[in-house]
Amino acid sequence: MWFFFALLTALAWGGADLFYKKGSDSKDKYSHLKIVVMVGLVMGIHATGYMLYEGLIFRPSDMLKYLPVSSLYILSMTIGYIGLRYLELSIASPVQNSSGAITAVLVFIFFPQPVDTLHIIGIIIISLGVIGIAVVEKQIENATLRLNNTEIDKKYQLGFMAIVFPIAYALIDGAGTFADAIYLDELKLMTEDAALLAYEYTFFICAVITYIYLKVIKKETFSIFKERDKACAAILETIGQFFYVFAMSSYAIIAAPMIASYSIFSIILSRIFLKEKLSPKQYIIITVVMLGIILLGIADA
């Protein structure tokens, strides 16, 4: 079942990626904080609904127990939201999406386990494909700007700001996913449900604090009912998180790099729903990545 859960996570987060980009305003310096508020709000609502529906008992102590993982995830996501303002001509995508490969390497080093040839080939294909598709997108964007004689803003060039956010995201998210692998898969320190509730309620608390900061301290005009793109992104993010914990609890070393391929699904969804045109190189890389995912599915069968 890990394969099915990982696939659903990648699909949900691929969709969320679309709305994150649509809902991120490069001119709004608090755009990333507003996304945090929306994601935390939806996660809090989901956690409460899921707990009541399943008849679960939430223990506040689980939040403290899971806090190292939650903190890494929330920090990396916030950094990622900030980085959306620098994605236009940076190397953000290829670096950020390498976090899944980083996790797989860490798990393999600290928790050696048998991995068959098909799994290894699938992981390599997916990881290289994810990096490749982002590099191609950057090349296309550069070519388009040059063709239109568009002057490139210095803040979008390959400089300190363009590098620091994606690298920080990849390292922190990779560490968070590795910690999750320890909690849910290797040492079984928590159940999937306990980890899910702990994470979502922690994110909800962060959202409340952030909302108070924006409204009370910064006097920012912000209505959650007018943030449709951010709300859609938050819903898809939460759906992906739900399936994510179950995928990671079963086969973290393989699930992590597969889930990192969500950027591929984002491109596919853009082609379907936003009618964006894809280059031949993009189609080739997408086909290669899908082949890698199929190999993982065959290996799991």
Tab-separated table of C-alpha atoms in Angstrom:
chain	number	residue	atom	x	y	z
A	1	MET	CA	0.000	0.000	0.000
A	2	TRP	CA	2.948	2.364	0.460
A	3	PHE	CA	3.151	2.812	-3.318
A	4	PHE	CA	-0.515	3.820	-3.564
A	5	PHE	CA	-0.207	6.257	-0.647
A	6	ALA	CA	3.015	7.769	-2.045
A	7	LEU	CA	1.377	8.216	-5.454
A	8	LEU	CA	-1.642	9.960	-3.939
A	9	THR	CA	0.680	12.221	-1.938
A	10	ALA	CA	2.633	13.198	-5.038
A	11	LEU	CA	-0.593	13.915	-6.939
A	12	ALA	CA	-2.023	16.050	-4.128
A	13	TRP	CA	1.189	18.003	-3.587
A	14	GLY	CA	1.599	18.441	-7.333
A	15	GLY	CA	-1.799	20.119	-7.382
A	16	ALA	CA	-0.929	22.166	-4.313
A	17	ASP	CA	2.215	23.395	-6.059
A	18	LEU	CA	0.070	24.953	-8.790
A	19	PHE	CA	-1.990	26.944	-6.326
A	20	TYR	CA	1.028	27.879	-4.201
A	21	LYS	CA	2.550	29.593	-7.221
A	22	LYS	CA	-0.753	31.247	-8.147
A	23	GLY	CA	-1.314	32.424	-4.586
A	24	SER	CA	2.193	33.750	-4.045
A	25	ASP	CA	2.516	37.482	-4.669
A	26	SER	CA	6.083	38.653	-5.300
A	27	LYS	CA	5.007	42.182	-4.339
A	28	ASP	CA	3.530	41.082	-1.010
A	29	LYS	CA	6.276	40.638	1.573
A	30	TYR	CA	3.839	38.765	3.836
A	31	SER	CA	2.614	36.373	1.150
A	32	HIS	CA	4.488	33.443	2.670
A	33	LEU	CA	2.985	34.087	6.102
A	34	LYS	CA	-0.504	34.202	4.651
A	35	ILE	CA	0.074	30.804	3.089
A	36	VAL	CA	1.194	29.501	6.493
A	37	VAL	CA	-2.072	30.757	7.991
A	38	MET	CA	-4.215	29.071	5.344
A	39	VAL	CA	-2.366	25.739	5.510
A	40	GLY	CA	-2.421	25.680	9.311
A	41	LEU	CA	-6.130	26.546	9.405
A	42	VAL	CA	-7.092	23.750	7.012
A	43	MET	CA	-4.877	21.270	8.835
A	44	GLY	CA	-6.451	22.189	12.167
A	45	ILE	CA	-9.940	21.671	10.746
A	46	HIS	CA	-8.931	18.356	9.194
A	47	ALA	CA	-7.272	17.109	12.376
A	48	THR	CA	-10.402	17.829	14.400
A	49	GLY	CA	-12.719	16.232	11.860
A	50	TYR	CA	-10.522	13.159	11.449
A	51	MET	CA	-10.155	12.723	15.213
A	52	LEU	CA	-13.922	12.896	15.789
A	53	TYR	CA	-14.750	10.667	12.826
A	54	GLU	CA	-12.273	7.954	13.805
A	55	GLY	CA	-12.938	8.296	17.526
A	56	LEU	CA	-9.276	8.994	18.238
A	57	ILE	CA	-7.854	10.370	21.463
A	58	PHE	CA	-5.483	13.272	21.014
A	59	ARG	CA	-2.725	13.609	23.584
A	60	PRO	CA	-0.996	17.017	23.774
A	61	SER	CA	2.147	15.165	24.822
A	62	ASP	CA	2.283	13.744	21.282
A	63	MET	CA	2.816	17.276	19.990
A	64	LEU	CA	5.913	17.610	22.155
A	65	LYS	CA	7.107	14.158	21.193
A	66	TYR	CA	6.708	14.872	17.489
A	67	LEU	CA	7.880	18.497	17.727
A	68	PRO	CA	11.363	17.859	16.259
A	69	VAL	CA	9.767	16.524	13.087
A	70	SER	CA	6.983	19.112	12.959
A	71	SER	CA	9.427	21.971	13.465
A	72	LEU	CA	11.639	20.857	10.596
A	73	TYR	CA	8.692	20.468	8.246
A	74	ILE	CA	7.029	23.759	9.101
A	75	LEU	CA	10.332	25.638	8.910
A	76	SER	CA	11.208	24.122	5.525
A	77	MET	CA	7.736	24.848	4.147
A	78	THR	CA	7.875	28.459	5.291
A	79	ILE	CA	11.289	28.851	3.670
A	80	GLY	CA	9.828	27.292	0.537
A	81	TYR	CA	6.974	29.808	0.533
A	82	ILE	CA	9.465	32.665	0.815
A	83	GLY	CA	11.469	31.147	-2.021
A	84	LEU	CA	8.451	31.259	-4.319
A	85	ARG	CA	9.247	34.937	-4.803
A	86	TYR	CA	12.661	33.958	-6.184
A	87	LEU	CA	11.659	30.992	-8.334
A	88	GLU	CA	11.533	32.823	-11.669
A	89	LEU	CA	15.186	32.462	-12.605
A	90	SER	CA	16.694	30.581	-9.685
A	91	ILE	CA	17.751	26.976	-9.313
A	92	ALA	CA	15.111	26.495	-6.634
A	93	SER	CA	13.141	23.629	-8.131
A	94	PRO	CA	16.001	21.229	-8.930
A	95	VAL	CA	17.606	21.776	-5.529
A	96	GLN	CA	14.414	21.686	-3.453
A	97	ASN	CA	13.171	18.498	-5.038
A	98	SER	CA	16.442	16.738	-4.241
A	99	SER	CA	15.296	16.458	-0.608
A	100	GLY	CA	13.724	13.055	-1.285
A	101	ALA	CA	17.025	11.678	-2.545
A	102	ILE	CA	18.783	13.166	0.493
A	103	THR	CA	16.356	11.321	2.769
A	104	ALA	CA	16.840	8.023	0.952
A	105	VAL	CA	20.629	8.310	1.315
A	106	LEU	CA	20.372	9.161	5.040
A	107	VAL	CA	18.031	6.259	5.733
A	108	PHE	CA	20.276	3.861	3.828
A	109	ILE	CA	23.376	5.052	5.716
A	110	PHE	CA	21.928	4.981	9.233
A	111	PHE	CA	19.464	2.121	8.786
A	112	PRO	CA	20.962	-0.279	6.215
A	113	GLN	CA	18.321	-2.455	4.632
A	114	PRO	CA	18.063	-4.650	1.539
A	115	VAL	CA	16.894	-2.777	-1.554
A	116	ASP	CA	16.490	-4.722	-4.781
A	117	THR	CA	17.758	-3.620	-8.188
A	118	LEU	CA	14.386	-2.388	-9.481
A	119	HIS	CA	13.959	-0.117	-6.461
A	120	ILE	CA	17.446	1.347	-6.931
A	121	ILE	CA	16.914	1.950	-10.651
A	122	GLY	CA	13.518	3.511	-9.987
A	123	ILE	CA	14.910	5.882	-7.338
A	124	ILE	CA	17.786	6.978	-9.595
A	125	ILE	CA	15.489	7.562	-12.589
A	126	ILE	CA	12.982	9.582	-10.565
A	127	SER	CA	15.624	11.675	-8.784
A	128	LEU	CA	17.474	12.532	-11.999
A	129	GLY	CA	14.195	13.201	-13.791
A	130	VAL	CA	12.964	15.599	-11.118
A	131	ILE	CA	16.200	17.580	-11.303
A	132	GLY	CA	16.184	17.403	-15.101
A	133	ILE	CA	12.652	18.730	-15.526
A	134	ALA	CA	13.415	21.717	-13.318
A	135	VAL	CA	16.609	22.498	-15.237
A	136	VAL	CA	14.694	22.347	-18.533
A	137	GLU	CA	11.990	24.660	-17.153
A	138	LYS	CA	14.657	27.169	-16.144
A	139	GLN	CA	16.230	27.035	-19.628
A	140	ILE	CA	12.850	27.595	-21.293
A	141	GLU	CA	12.083	30.526	-19.017
A	142	ASN	CA	15.483	32.124	-19.705
A	143	ALA	CA	15.013	31.697	-23.461
A	144	THR	CA	11.528	33.230	-23.325
A	145	LEU	CA	12.752	36.281	-21.448
A	146	ARG	CA	15.641	36.778	-23.870
A	147	LEU	CA	13.282	36.421	-26.835
A	148	ASN	CA	11.001	39.084	-25.412
A	149	ASN	CA	13.957	41.308	-24.518
A	150	THR	CA	12.817	41.268	-20.911
A	151	GLU	CA	15.242	42.812	-18.459
A	152	ILE	CA	15.999	40.372	-15.672
A	153	ASP	CA	15.608	41.715	-12.171
A	154	LYS	CA	18.850	41.163	-10.258
A	155	LYS	CA	17.020	39.559	-7.365
A	156	TYR	CA	15.927	36.725	-9.672
A	157	GLN	CA	19.406	35.981	-10.963
A	158	LEU	CA	21.643	33.261	-9.633
A	159	GLY	CA	22.786	35.039	-6.503
A	160	PHE	CA	22.769	34.575	-2.778
A	161	MET	CA	18.978	34.859	-2.343
A	162	ALA	CA	18.343	32.529	-5.274
A	163	ILE	CA	20.579	29.865	-3.779
A	164	VAL	CA	20.036	30.090	-0.030
A	165	PHE	CA	16.302	29.352	0.016
A	166	PRO	CA	16.263	26.165	-2.104
A	167	ILE	CA	19.371	24.774	-0.419
A	168	ALA	CA	17.947	25.511	3.039
A	169	TYR	CA	14.628	23.953	2.027
A	170	ALA	CA	16.252	20.791	0.673
A	171	LEU	CA	18.466	20.268	3.728
A	172	ILE	CA	15.779	21.008	6.331
A	173	ASP	CA	13.027	19.103	4.521
A	174	GLY	CA	15.382	16.179	3.932
A	175	ALA	CA	16.243	16.159	7.645
A	176	GLY	CA	12.550	16.332	8.533
A	177	THR	CA	11.675	13.449	6.245
A	178	PHE	CA	14.582	11.442	7.660
A	179	ALA	CA	13.325	12.138	11.189
A	180	ASP	CA	9.856	11.070	10.068
A	181	ALA	CA	11.318	7.830	8.733
A	182	ILE	CA	12.814	7.181	12.185
A	183	TYR	CA	9.580	8.003	14.020
A	184	LEU	CA	7.193	6.132	11.741
A	185	ASP	CA	9.152	3.416	9.958
A	186	GLU	CA	12.470	2.474	11.530
A	187	LEU	CA	11.850	2.795	15.290
A	188	LYS	CA	8.027	3.025	15.263
A	189	LEU	CA	8.042	5.730	17.946
A	190	MET	CA	4.518	6.877	17.057
A	191	THR	CA	1.474	5.624	15.204
A	192	GLU	CA	0.487	7.241	11.930
A	193	ASP	CA	-2.645	8.784	13.446
A	194	ALA	CA	-0.795	10.225	16.436
A	195	ALA	CA	1.871	11.747	14.186
A	196	LEU	CA	-0.737	13.193	11.827
A	197	LEU	CA	-2.727	14.869	14.605
A	198	ALA	CA	0.424	16.133	16.329
A	199	TYR	CA	1.744	17.702	13.137
A	200	GLU	CA	-1.527	19.258	12.012
A	201	TYR	CA	-2.323	20.760	15.400
A	202	THR	CA	1.220	22.129	15.668
A	203	PHE	CA	0.799	23.747	12.268
A	204	PHE	CA	-2.585	25.104	13.385
A	205	ILE	CA	-0.993	26.764	16.434
A	206	CYS	CA	1.648	28.319	14.176
A	207	ALA	CA	-1.138	29.587	11.925
A	208	VAL	CA	-2.973	31.233	14.832
A	209	ILE	CA	0.210	32.939	16.056
A	210	THR	CA	1.030	34.084	12.524
A	211	TYR	CA	-2.489	35.422	11.982
A	212	ILE	CA	-2.320	37.445	15.203
A	213	TYR	CA	1.092	38.770	14.140
A	214	LEU	CA	-0.253	39.909	10.752
A	215	LYS	CA	-3.488	41.434	12.018
A	216	VAL	CA	-2.471	42.906	15.378
A	217	ILE	CA	1.205	43.771	15.038
A	218	LYS	CA	1.571	44.461	11.317
A	219	LYS	CA	-2.005	45.720	10.793
A	220	GLU	CA	-2.075	43.746	7.558
A	221	THR	CA	-5.302	43.518	5.537
A	222	PHE	CA	-5.941	39.810	5.288
A	223	SER	CA	-9.224	37.943	4.859
A	224	ILE	CA	-9.026	34.154	4.774
A	225	PHE	CA	-12.282	34.054	2.791
A	226	LYS	CA	-10.717	35.944	-0.114
A	227	GLU	CA	-7.636	33.738	-0.448
A	228	ARG	CA	-9.022	31.133	-2.852
A	229	ASP	CA	-5.727	30.036	-4.380
A	230	LYS	CA	-4.074	29.732	-0.989
A	231	ALA	CA	-7.094	27.822	0.330
A	232	CYS	CA	-6.981	25.345	-2.562
A	233	ALA	CA	-3.255	24.875	-2.004
A	234	ALA	CA	-3.865	24.319	1.719
A	235	ILE	CA	-6.566	21.709	1.076
A	236	LEU	CA	-4.379	19.764	-1.347
A	237	GLU	CA	-1.404	20.099	0.998
A	238	THR	CA	-3.471	18.580	3.808
A	239	ILE	CA	-4.750	15.751	1.612
A	240	GLY	CA	-1.172	14.949	0.657
A	241	GLN	CA	-0.058	15.068	4.288
A	242	PHE	CA	-2.756	12.562	5.230
A	243	PHE	CA	-1.490	9.952	2.777
A	244	TYR	CA	2.145	10.912	3.361
A	245	VAL	CA	2.336	9.594	6.929
A	246	PHE	CA	1.024	6.207	5.846
A	247	ALA	CA	3.476	6.014	2.945
A	248	MET	CA	6.417	6.926	5.159
A	249	SER	CA	5.435	4.450	7.865
A	250	SER	CA	5.682	1.545	5.437
A	251	TYR	CA	8.735	2.039	3.211
A	252	ALA	CA	10.375	5.410	3.833
A	253	ILE	CA	13.597	4.805	1.895
A	254	ILE	CA	11.628	4.312	-1.354
A	255	ALA	CA	8.571	6.461	-0.653
A	256	ALA	CA	10.559	9.671	0.022
A	257	PRO	CA	12.175	10.071	-3.433
A	258	MET	CA	8.954	8.989	-5.149
A	259	ILE	CA	6.930	11.621	-3.288
A	260	ALA	CA	9.562	14.200	-4.258
A	261	SER	CA	8.434	13.690	-7.864
A	262	TYR	CA	5.331	15.778	-7.161
A	263	SER	CA	6.811	18.537	-9.343
A	264	ILE	CA	6.317	16.250	-12.334
A	265	PHE	CA	2.629	15.906	-11.507
A	266	SER	CA	2.440	19.676	-11.104
A	267	ILE	CA	3.613	20.079	-14.688
A	268	ILE	CA	1.182	17.436	-15.955
A	269	LEU	CA	-1.717	19.095	-14.124
A	270	SER	CA	-0.665	22.471	-15.547
A	271	ARG	CA	-0.871	21.009	-19.035
A	272	ILE	CA	-4.323	19.529	-18.362
A	273	PHE	CA	-6.030	22.307	-16.428
A	274	LEU	CA	-4.086	25.438	-17.346
A	275	LYS	CA	-3.452	24.401	-20.971
A	276	GLU	CA	0.241	25.154	-20.639
A	277	LYS	CA	2.383	23.984	-23.553
A	278	LEU	CA	5.221	21.569	-22.887
A	279	SER	CA	8.466	21.232	-24.821
A	280	PRO	CA	9.645	17.920	-26.307
A	281	LYS	CA	12.334	17.748	-23.593
A	282	GLN	CA	9.675	18.053	-20.891
A	283	TYR	CA	7.597	15.283	-22.418
A	284	ILE	CA	10.651	13.018	-22.599
A	285	ILE	CA	11.655	13.634	-18.976
A	286	ILE	CA	8.076	13.190	-17.747
A	287	THR	CA	7.924	9.864	-19.603
A	288	VAL	CA	11.206	8.787	-18.028
A	289	VAL	CA	10.033	9.714	-14.515
A	290	MET	CA	6.743	7.889	-15.033
A	291	LEU	CA	8.787	4.861	-16.083
A	292	GLY	CA	10.691	5.102	-12.802
A	293	ILE	CA	7.418	5.242	-10.865
A	294	ILE	CA	6.121	2.209	-12.799
A	295	LEU	CA	9.319	0.309	-11.931
A	296	LEU	CA	8.746	1.032	-8.224
A	297	GLY	CA	5.168	-0.202	-8.589
A	298	ILE	CA	6.355	-3.414	-10.266
A	299	ALA	CA	8.997	-3.922	-7.582
A	300	ASP	CA	6.335	-3.513	-4.896
A	301	ALA	CA	3.951	-5.968	-6.540
